[in-house]
Coordinates of C-alpha atoms in Angstrom, one line a residue:
M11 CA -39.5 144.0 121.3
S12 CA -37.2 142.2 123.7
T13 CA -37.7 138.7 124.9
V14 CA -36.9 137.3 128.3
Q15 CA -34.3 134.4 128.2
P16 CA -34.8 131.5 130.7
R17 CA -32.2 131.2 133.3
L18 CA -31.2 127.6 133.3
T19 CA -30.2 125.8 136.5
E20 CA -27.4 123.5 136.4
H21 CA -29.7 120.6 135.8
D22 CA -31.5 122.3 133.0
A23 CA -28.3 123.1 131.2
R24 CA -27.2 119.4 131.5
N25 CA -30.7 118.4 130.1
A26 CA -30.6 121.2 127.3
D27 CA -27.3 119.4 126.0
S28 CA -28.9 116.1 125.8
S29 CA -28.8 114.5 122.6
G30 CA -32.2 113.0 122.9
S31 CA -35.0 114.1 120.5
L32 CA -37.8 114.1 123.0
P33 CA -38.7 117.0 124.7
L34 CA -37.7 115.7 128.3
A35 CA -34.8 113.9 127.2
G36 CA -32.0 114.1 130.2
F37 CA -34.5 114.8 132.9
R38 CA -34.2 112.6 135.9
I39 CA -37.4 111.3 137.7
V40 CA -37.5 109.2 140.9
E41 CA -41.0 107.5 141.5
F42 CA -42.1 106.4 144.9
G43 CA -45.5 105.3 143.3
Q44 CA -48.1 102.6 143.2
Y45 CA -51.2 101.7 141.6
I46 CA -52.0 104.2 138.7
A47 CA -51.8 108.2 139.4
V48 CA -48.1 108.5 140.2
P49 CA -46.9 105.7 138.1
G50 CA -49.0 106.9 135.4
A51 CA -47.5 110.5 135.6
A52 CA -44.0 109.0 135.5
Q53 CA -45.0 107.1 132.4
V54 CA -46.0 110.1 130.8
L55 CA -42.8 111.9 131.6
L56 CA -40.7 108.7 130.5
D57 CA -42.6 108.7 127.1
Q58 CA -41.7 112.4 126.6
G59 CA -37.9 111.4 127.0
A60 CA -37.3 111.5 130.8
T61 CA -35.3 108.8 132.6
V62 CA -37.5 107.3 135.4
V63 CA -35.9 105.3 138.3
K64 CA -38.9 103.5 140.3
V65 CA -38.2 102.8 143.9
E66 CA -40.1 99.7 144.9
P67 CA -40.4 98.4 148.5
P68 CA -39.3 94.7 149.3
G69 CA -41.6 92.3 147.4
G70 CA -42.4 95.1 144.9
E71 CA -45.2 97.6 144.8
A72 CA -48.8 96.5 145.4
C73 CA -49.8 95.9 141.8
R74 CA -47.0 93.3 141.2
N75 CA -48.7 90.9 143.6
L76 CA -52.4 92.0 143.3
A77 CA -54.9 89.6 141.9
G78 CA -57.4 90.5 139.2
L79 CA -56.4 93.9 137.4
G80 CA -52.9 94.1 139.2
P81 CA -50.9 92.8 136.3
A82 CA -52.8 94.9 133.8
M83 CA -52.2 98.2 136.0
F84 CA -48.5 97.4 136.4
N85 CA -48.0 96.8 132.7
A86 CA -50.1 99.7 131.7
Y87 CA -48.1 102.3 133.8
N88 CA -44.5 101.0 134.1
R89 CA -43.0 100.6 130.7
G90 CA -39.5 101.3 130.2
K91 CA -38.7 102.3 133.9
R92 CA -35.4 101.3 135.7
M93 CA -36.5 99.2 138.9
V94 CA -34.6 99.3 142.4
E95 CA -35.8 97.7 145.3
L96 CA -35.3 99.6 148.7
D97 CA -36.6 99.0 152.1
L98 CA -37.2 102.6 153.2
A99 CA -38.2 101.5 156.6
A100 CA -34.5 100.1 157.1
E101 CA -32.1 102.5 158.3
A102 CA -29.5 100.9 155.8
D103 CA -31.4 101.9 152.7
R104 CA -32.5 105.4 153.7
P105 CA -29.2 107.1 152.7
R106 CA -29.3 105.3 149.3
A107 CA -32.7 106.7 148.7
L108 CA -31.5 110.1 149.7
A109 CA -28.7 109.9 147.4
L110 CA -31.0 109.0 144.5
V111 CA -33.3 112.1 145.1
S112 CA -30.4 114.5 145.7
D113 CA -29.5 114.6 142.1
A114 CA -33.0 114.0 140.6
D115 CA -34.9 116.8 138.7
V116 CA -38.3 115.4 139.9
V117 CA -39.4 113.2 142.9
L118 CA -43.0 111.9 142.5
S119 CA -44.7 110.1 145.4
N120 CA -48.2 108.8 146.2
L121 CA -47.2 107.1 149.4
K122 CA -49.7 107.9 152.3
P123 CA -49.4 111.3 153.9
G124 CA -46.5 111.4 156.4
A125 CA -44.7 108.3 154.8
L126 CA -42.1 110.4 153.1
E127 CA -41.3 112.2 156.5
R128 CA -41.1 109.2 158.5
Y129 CA -38.7 107.6 156.2
G130 CA -36.5 111.0 156.2
L131 CA -37.4 111.9 152.7
S132 CA -39.7 114.8 153.6
P133 CA -40.0 117.5 150.9
R134 CA -38.2 119.8 153.3
E135 CA -35.1 117.4 153.5
I136 CA -35.1 116.9 149.8
H137 CA -35.0 120.6 149.0
R138 CA -32.3 121.0 151.8
R139 CA -30.2 118.7 149.7
N140 CA -31.5 119.4 146.3
P141 CA -33.0 123.0 146.0
S142 CA -33.9 122.7 142.4
A143 CA -36.0 119.4 142.7
V144 CA -39.4 119.5 141.5
I145 CA -41.3 117.4 144.3
L146 CA -44.9 116.2 143.5
T147 CA -47.0 114.4 146.4
L148 CA -50.4 113.0 145.5
S149 CA -52.9 112.0 148.1
G150 CA -56.6 110.8 148.1
F151 CA -58.1 113.5 150.2
G152 CA -55.2 116.3 150.7
E153 CA -52.6 116.2 153.0
E154 CA -53.9 118.4 155.7
G155 CA -57.1 118.1 157.8
H156 CA -59.1 115.1 159.3
L157 CA -59.7 113.5 155.9
S158 CA -56.0 113.3 155.0
R159 CA -55.5 110.1 156.7
R160 CA -58.3 108.2 154.8
P161 CA -57.3 105.5 152.3
G162 CA -57.6 107.3 148.9
L163 CA -58.4 105.2 145.8
D164 CA -60.4 106.1 142.8
I165 CA -63.8 105.0 143.7
A166 CA -63.6 107.0 147.0
A167 CA -63.0 109.9 144.9
Q168 CA -65.7 109.4 142.5
A169 CA -68.1 108.8 145.3
E170 CA -67.1 111.8 147.4
S171 CA -67.0 114.4 144.3
G172 CA -70.4 113.7 142.9
I173 CA -69.1 111.9 139.9
M174 CA -71.1 108.8 141.0
W175 CA -74.3 110.8 142.0
V176 CA -74.7 111.8 138.5
T177 CA -73.6 108.7 136.7
G178 CA -76.4 106.2 135.8
S179 CA -79.8 106.1 134.5
A180 CA -82.6 108.1 136.1
G181 CA -84.1 106.2 139.0
D182 CA -81.4 103.7 139.4
E183 CA -78.7 103.6 142.0
P184 CA -75.5 105.7 141.5
Q185 CA -72.8 104.1 139.2
R186 CA -69.1 104.5 139.1
V187 CA -67.3 105.3 135.7
G188 CA -66.6 102.3 134.0
F189 CA -62.7 102.6 134.5
T190 CA -60.6 104.3 136.8
V191 CA -61.3 107.9 135.5
V192 CA -60.0 109.9 138.4
D193 CA -56.7 108.0 138.6
A194 CA -55.9 108.3 135.1
A195 CA -56.9 112.0 135.1
S196 CA -54.8 112.4 138.0
A197 CA -51.7 110.9 136.2
M198 CA -52.2 113.4 133.5
A199 CA -52.7 116.4 135.8
A200 CA -49.6 115.5 137.7
A201 CA -47.6 115.1 134.6
Q202 CA -48.7 118.5 133.3
A203 CA -47.9 120.1 136.7
V204 CA -44.5 118.7 136.6
T205 CA -43.7 120.0 133.2
A206 CA -45.0 123.4 134.1
A207 CA -42.9 123.4 137.4
L208 CA -39.8 122.6 135.2
L209 CA -40.4 125.3 132.9
Q210 CA -40.7 127.7 135.9
R211 CA -37.4 126.2 137.3
S212 CA -35.6 127.3 134.0
R213 CA -36.7 130.7 134.7
T214 CA -36.1 131.0 138.5
G215 CA -33.7 128.3 139.3
R216 CA -35.7 127.1 142.0
G217 CA -37.6 123.8 142.7
T218 CA -41.0 123.5 144.1
H219 CA -43.5 121.3 145.9
I220 CA -46.7 120.3 144.2
R221 CA -49.6 118.8 146.0
I222 CA -52.5 117.2 144.1
S223 CA -55.3 115.2 145.6
L224 CA -57.6 112.6 143.8
W225 CA -60.7 114.2 145.3
D226 CA -59.7 117.7 143.8
V227 CA -58.8 116.2 140.4
A228 CA -62.4 114.5 140.6
L229 CA -64.2 117.8 141.3
H230 CA -62.2 119.5 138.6
L231 CA -63.3 117.0 136.0
Q232 CA -66.8 118.2 136.5
A233 CA -66.1 121.9 136.4
A234 CA -68.9 122.7 134.0
G235 CA -71.4 120.7 136.2
W236 CA -70.2 122.4 139.2
M237 CA -70.6 126.0 137.5
D238 CA -74.1 125.1 136.3
W239 CA -75.1 124.3 140.0
L240 CA -73.3 127.4 141.3
L241 CA -74.8 129.7 138.8
T242 CA -78.4 128.3 138.8
G243 CA -78.8 126.4 142.2
D244 CA -80.3 123.4 140.1
E245 CA -78.9 120.1 141.4
P246 CA -77.7 117.6 138.6
V247 CA -79.5 114.4 138.8
R248 CA -78.6 110.9 137.1
K249 CA -80.1 110.9 133.5
G250 CA -78.3 108.2 131.7
N251 CA -77.4 109.1 128.2
G252 CA -78.3 112.3 126.5
Q253 CA -78.5 115.8 127.7
P254 CA -81.7 117.0 129.7
S255 CA -82.2 120.2 127.8
A256 CA -81.0 119.2 124.3
A257 CA -81.5 116.6 121.9
P258 CA -80.2 114.7 120.1
A259 CA -77.1 115.4 122.4
A260 CA -75.1 112.2 123.3
D261 CA -78.2 110.3 122.6
V262 CA -77.6 106.5 121.9
V263 CA -79.6 104.9 119.0
R264 CA -79.7 101.4 117.9
V265 CA -79.0 100.3 114.3
R266 CA -78.7 97.0 112.4
D267 CA -75.4 95.8 114.3
G268 CA -75.3 97.5 117.5
Y269 CA -75.5 101.2 118.7
V270 CA -74.3 104.6 117.6
V271 CA -74.2 107.8 119.7
I272 CA -75.2 111.0 117.9
S273 CA -75.2 114.8 118.9
A274 CA -76.9 117.1 116.4
Y275 CA -78.8 119.5 118.6
M276 CA -78.1 122.7 116.8
P277 CA -80.4 123.7 113.8
R278 CA -77.8 123.1 111.0
P279 CA -76.6 119.6 112.1
W280 CA -80.0 118.7 112.9
Q281 CA -81.3 119.5 109.4
A282 CA -78.1 117.9 108.0
L283 CA -78.9 114.6 110.0
C284 CA -82.4 114.4 108.7
D285 CA -81.3 115.2 105.1
A286 CA -78.4 112.4 105.2
I287 CA -80.9 109.8 106.3
D288 CA -83.6 110.9 103.8
R289 CA -86.1 111.7 106.3
P290 CA -87.6 115.3 105.8
D291 CA -90.8 114.2 107.6
I292 CA -88.6 114.0 111.0
A293 CA -87.3 117.4 110.4
A294 CA -90.8 118.7 110.0
D295 CA -92.5 116.8 112.6
P296 CA -93.5 119.8 115.1
R297 CA -92.5 117.6 118.2
F298 CA -88.9 117.9 116.8
A299 CA -88.9 121.6 115.9
T300 CA -86.3 122.6 118.3
S301 CA -83.7 121.2 120.4
T302 CA -85.8 121.9 123.5
D303 CA -88.8 120.2 121.7
R304 CA -86.6 117.3 120.8
A305 CA -85.5 116.8 124.4
R306 CA -89.1 117.0 125.8
H307 CA -90.2 114.3 123.3
R308 CA -86.9 112.2 123.5
P309 CA -88.6 108.8 123.5
A310 CA -90.5 109.6 120.3
L311 CA -87.2 111.0 118.8
H312 CA -85.4 107.9 119.6
A313 CA -88.1 105.7 118.2
A314 CA -88.1 107.9 114.9
L315 CA -84.3 107.8 114.5
A316 CA -84.2 104.0 115.3
A317 CA -86.6 103.2 112.7
A318 CA -84.8 105.3 110.1
L319 CA -81.4 103.7 110.9
A320 CA -82.7 100.2 111.5
E321 CA -81.4 98.7 108.1
L322 CA -77.9 100.4 108.2
D323 CA -74.9 99.2 110.1
R324 CA -72.8 101.3 112.3
E325 CA -69.9 101.9 109.7
E326 CA -72.5 103.2 107.2
V327 CA -74.2 105.5 109.7
V328 CA -70.9 106.9 110.8
N329 CA -69.6 107.4 107.5
R330 CA -72.9 109.1 106.2
L331 CA -73.4 111.5 109.1
S332 CA -69.8 112.3 109.5
S333 CA -69.7 113.4 105.9
V334 CA -72.2 116.1 106.6
G335 CA -70.7 117.4 109.8
V336 CA -72.8 115.5 112.3
V337 CA -71.0 114.2 115.3
V338 CA -71.5 110.6 115.6
G339 CA -69.8 107.5 117.1
S340 CA -69.8 103.9 116.7
I341 CA -70.3 102.4 120.1
R342 CA -67.5 99.7 120.2
D343 CA -66.5 96.9 122.6
Y344 CA -62.7 96.3 123.4
P345 CA -62.0 94.0 120.8
D346 CA -63.7 96.2 118.2
A347 CA -62.1 99.3 119.4
F348 CA -58.6 97.6 119.1
R349 CA -59.3 96.4 115.6
A350 CA -60.3 99.9 114.6
R351 CA -57.3 101.8 116.2
T352 CA -54.6 99.4 115.2
S353 CA -55.7 99.4 111.6
S354 CA -54.9 103.3 111.5
P355 CA -51.5 104.9 111.6
G356 CA -50.2 106.4 114.8
S357 CA -52.2 104.2 117.2
V358 CA -51.7 104.2 120.9
F359 CA -51.1 100.4 120.9
L360 CA -47.6 99.7 120.7
K361 CA -46.3 96.2 119.4
A362 CA -44.6 94.5 122.3
P363 CA -41.2 93.1 121.6
G364 CA -40.7 89.4 121.5
D365 CA -42.9 86.5 121.1
G366 CA -44.6 86.7 124.4
P367 CA -48.3 86.3 125.1
V368 CA -49.0 90.0 125.2
T369 CA -48.9 91.2 121.8
H370 CA -49.3 95.1 122.5
L371 CA -48.9 97.5 125.3
V372 CA -50.8 100.9 125.6
G373 CA -48.7 103.8 125.0
S374 CA -49.3 107.5 125.9
P375 CA -51.5 109.4 123.5
F376 CA -48.8 111.6 121.7
M377 CA -46.1 111.6 119.1
W378 CA -43.3 114.2 119.1
D379 CA -42.2 114.8 115.5
G380 CA -43.1 111.1 114.6
V381 CA -41.3 109.5 117.7
A382 CA -43.7 107.2 119.3
P383 CA -42.9 105.8 122.8
H384 CA -40.8 102.7 123.0
P385 CA -42.9 99.5 123.8
H386 CA -40.4 98.1 126.6
P387 CA -42.4 95.9 129.2
P388 CA -41.9 96.6 132.9
R389 CA -38.6 95.2 134.1
P390 CA -38.4 92.5 136.9
L391 CA -38.3 93.7 140.5
G392 CA -34.8 94.8 141.6
A393 CA -33.4 94.7 138.1
D394 CA -31.8 97.8 138.3
T395 CA -30.8 98.1 142.3
A396 CA -27.2 97.6 141.4
L397 CA -27.3 101.1 139.7
L398 CA -27.3 102.5 143.4
D399 CA -23.7 101.4 143.9
L400 CA -22.6 103.7 141.3
D401 CA -21.6 107.4 141.8
P402 CA -24.5 109.8 140.8
S403 CA -23.4 110.8 137.5
E404 CA -22.6 107.3 136.4
L405 CA -25.7 106.1 138.0
W406 CA -28.0 108.6 135.8
R407 CA -26.0 107.9 132.7
E408 CA -26.5 104.1 133.0
A409 CA -30.2 104.5 133.7
A410 CA -30.5 106.7 130.7
A411 CA -29.0 104.1 128.4
P412 CA -31.2 102.5 126.0
L413 CA -33.0 99.3 127.4
V414 CA -32.3 96.2 125.5
T415 CA -34.9 93.4 125.3
K416 CA -34.1 89.8 125.5
K417 CA -34.8 89.4 121.9
E418 CA -32.6 92.1 120.9
E419 CA -29.7 90.6 123.1
S420 CA -29.9 87.3 121.5

C-alpha cells in the first residue's frame, strides 16, 4: 500500500526543522485580537509551540484598560506572547504591519468586519504578498449581510442562538450561561481550524482564509438540541437541571455538605446506584421502575435520594457511586475546585513565576509528551515593538527565543 507524502511549503519545511518539542514549534502567528476568542485561539496555538506576535493599538487592546473582568481576561489569554504596539490607522505604521504578516504562517483577527481592509491588510492583500498564509477572521454575526455590522459579543451570540432560551429553570426568565461559553468555544474552534488549514497547506502548498462567527459557534454547540427540534418539531424549553425524559440524568441532589449531580438513568447504573446506597426499596418503588417513570415522578425521586444521602458528604457519595460505575460529580465552588485540581498531577493551573500577588495562571487543557505550557504572564504593552526594526528572519528568530522572567534575569 502506497502512502501520500505531504508536500511541504517553504514555511513548513522550516518549521519541520525546528528543534522545538511541541507540535507547532517554529510556526509564526500574528494576532490582531482583543477580548477572548482570537486571543484565546492564539494562546492555544502558542501552548502547542507556535510563536505569537500580538499587535495592539496605541494604549493597548481593550482588556488592558477594562474594569472588572478586563485584567482577568487579559491574563487568561495572553501568556507568553510577544507584544508590539502599532497604530494601524497611521500611514507610517501600515508598512510595518504588512511586513510582519508577509512572513507569517497564520494571521488571526477579530477586528470589526472591514477593519483589516481599511488598514490595507485585507486577506486578499495578505495573500498577494504571502500566498501560503493561513488567515482566520472571526466576527460576531458573519462578514456579510445586514447583521455583519452589529457588535458581536458572547452574550449577544448566546441570546440569538437559543442558548439563553433553554438555560434556566422552568417558568423563570432566560439565563445566560455563567461564563463566556461562546467566546471560549470559539477560541477552541478557531485553533482547530487553523491547525487543519496548516495540515492542508502541507499537502497543497496553499494558504486559505477561514471565517468563523460567534453566532455559528453558538448554534453548533447545541447541535443535538437543534437536531431534536428538526427531527421532532418539539421546541425545547427551559427546564433547569435534569433531562425531561430521563432520570436521574444531570439531577442535582442535596447531601450533608452541599450538592452532587448524578446521572444513572439506564437500568444497570440505576440498580448500581440503589445498591451502593443500600436502598433496594427505592429500586423496587413502582414510581421509579423505568427512566421515564422516574422523570415523571422527579420530585419524589429527588426526595428519596436526598433522604438516602443526607448523612453522607460529597466526597463519600462520589467515591461510593463512582466505584460502581455511576456518573456523579461533586458540585464545587471555585476555591474548592481549585484545591481539588491542584492536588492532582497534570493540573491546568500553572504556577506563576516570581513572588507576585497572582500565584497561578490558567493553562491550556493538554500536555504533549509531558510538556506543559510555560506560565509566562502577559508582557507589558509594546514590550517587543523593537522587533519590528529587525529584518524578518531575525525578527522571528528573536520572537521565538525563550522568554526570561524578571526573577530568572536576577
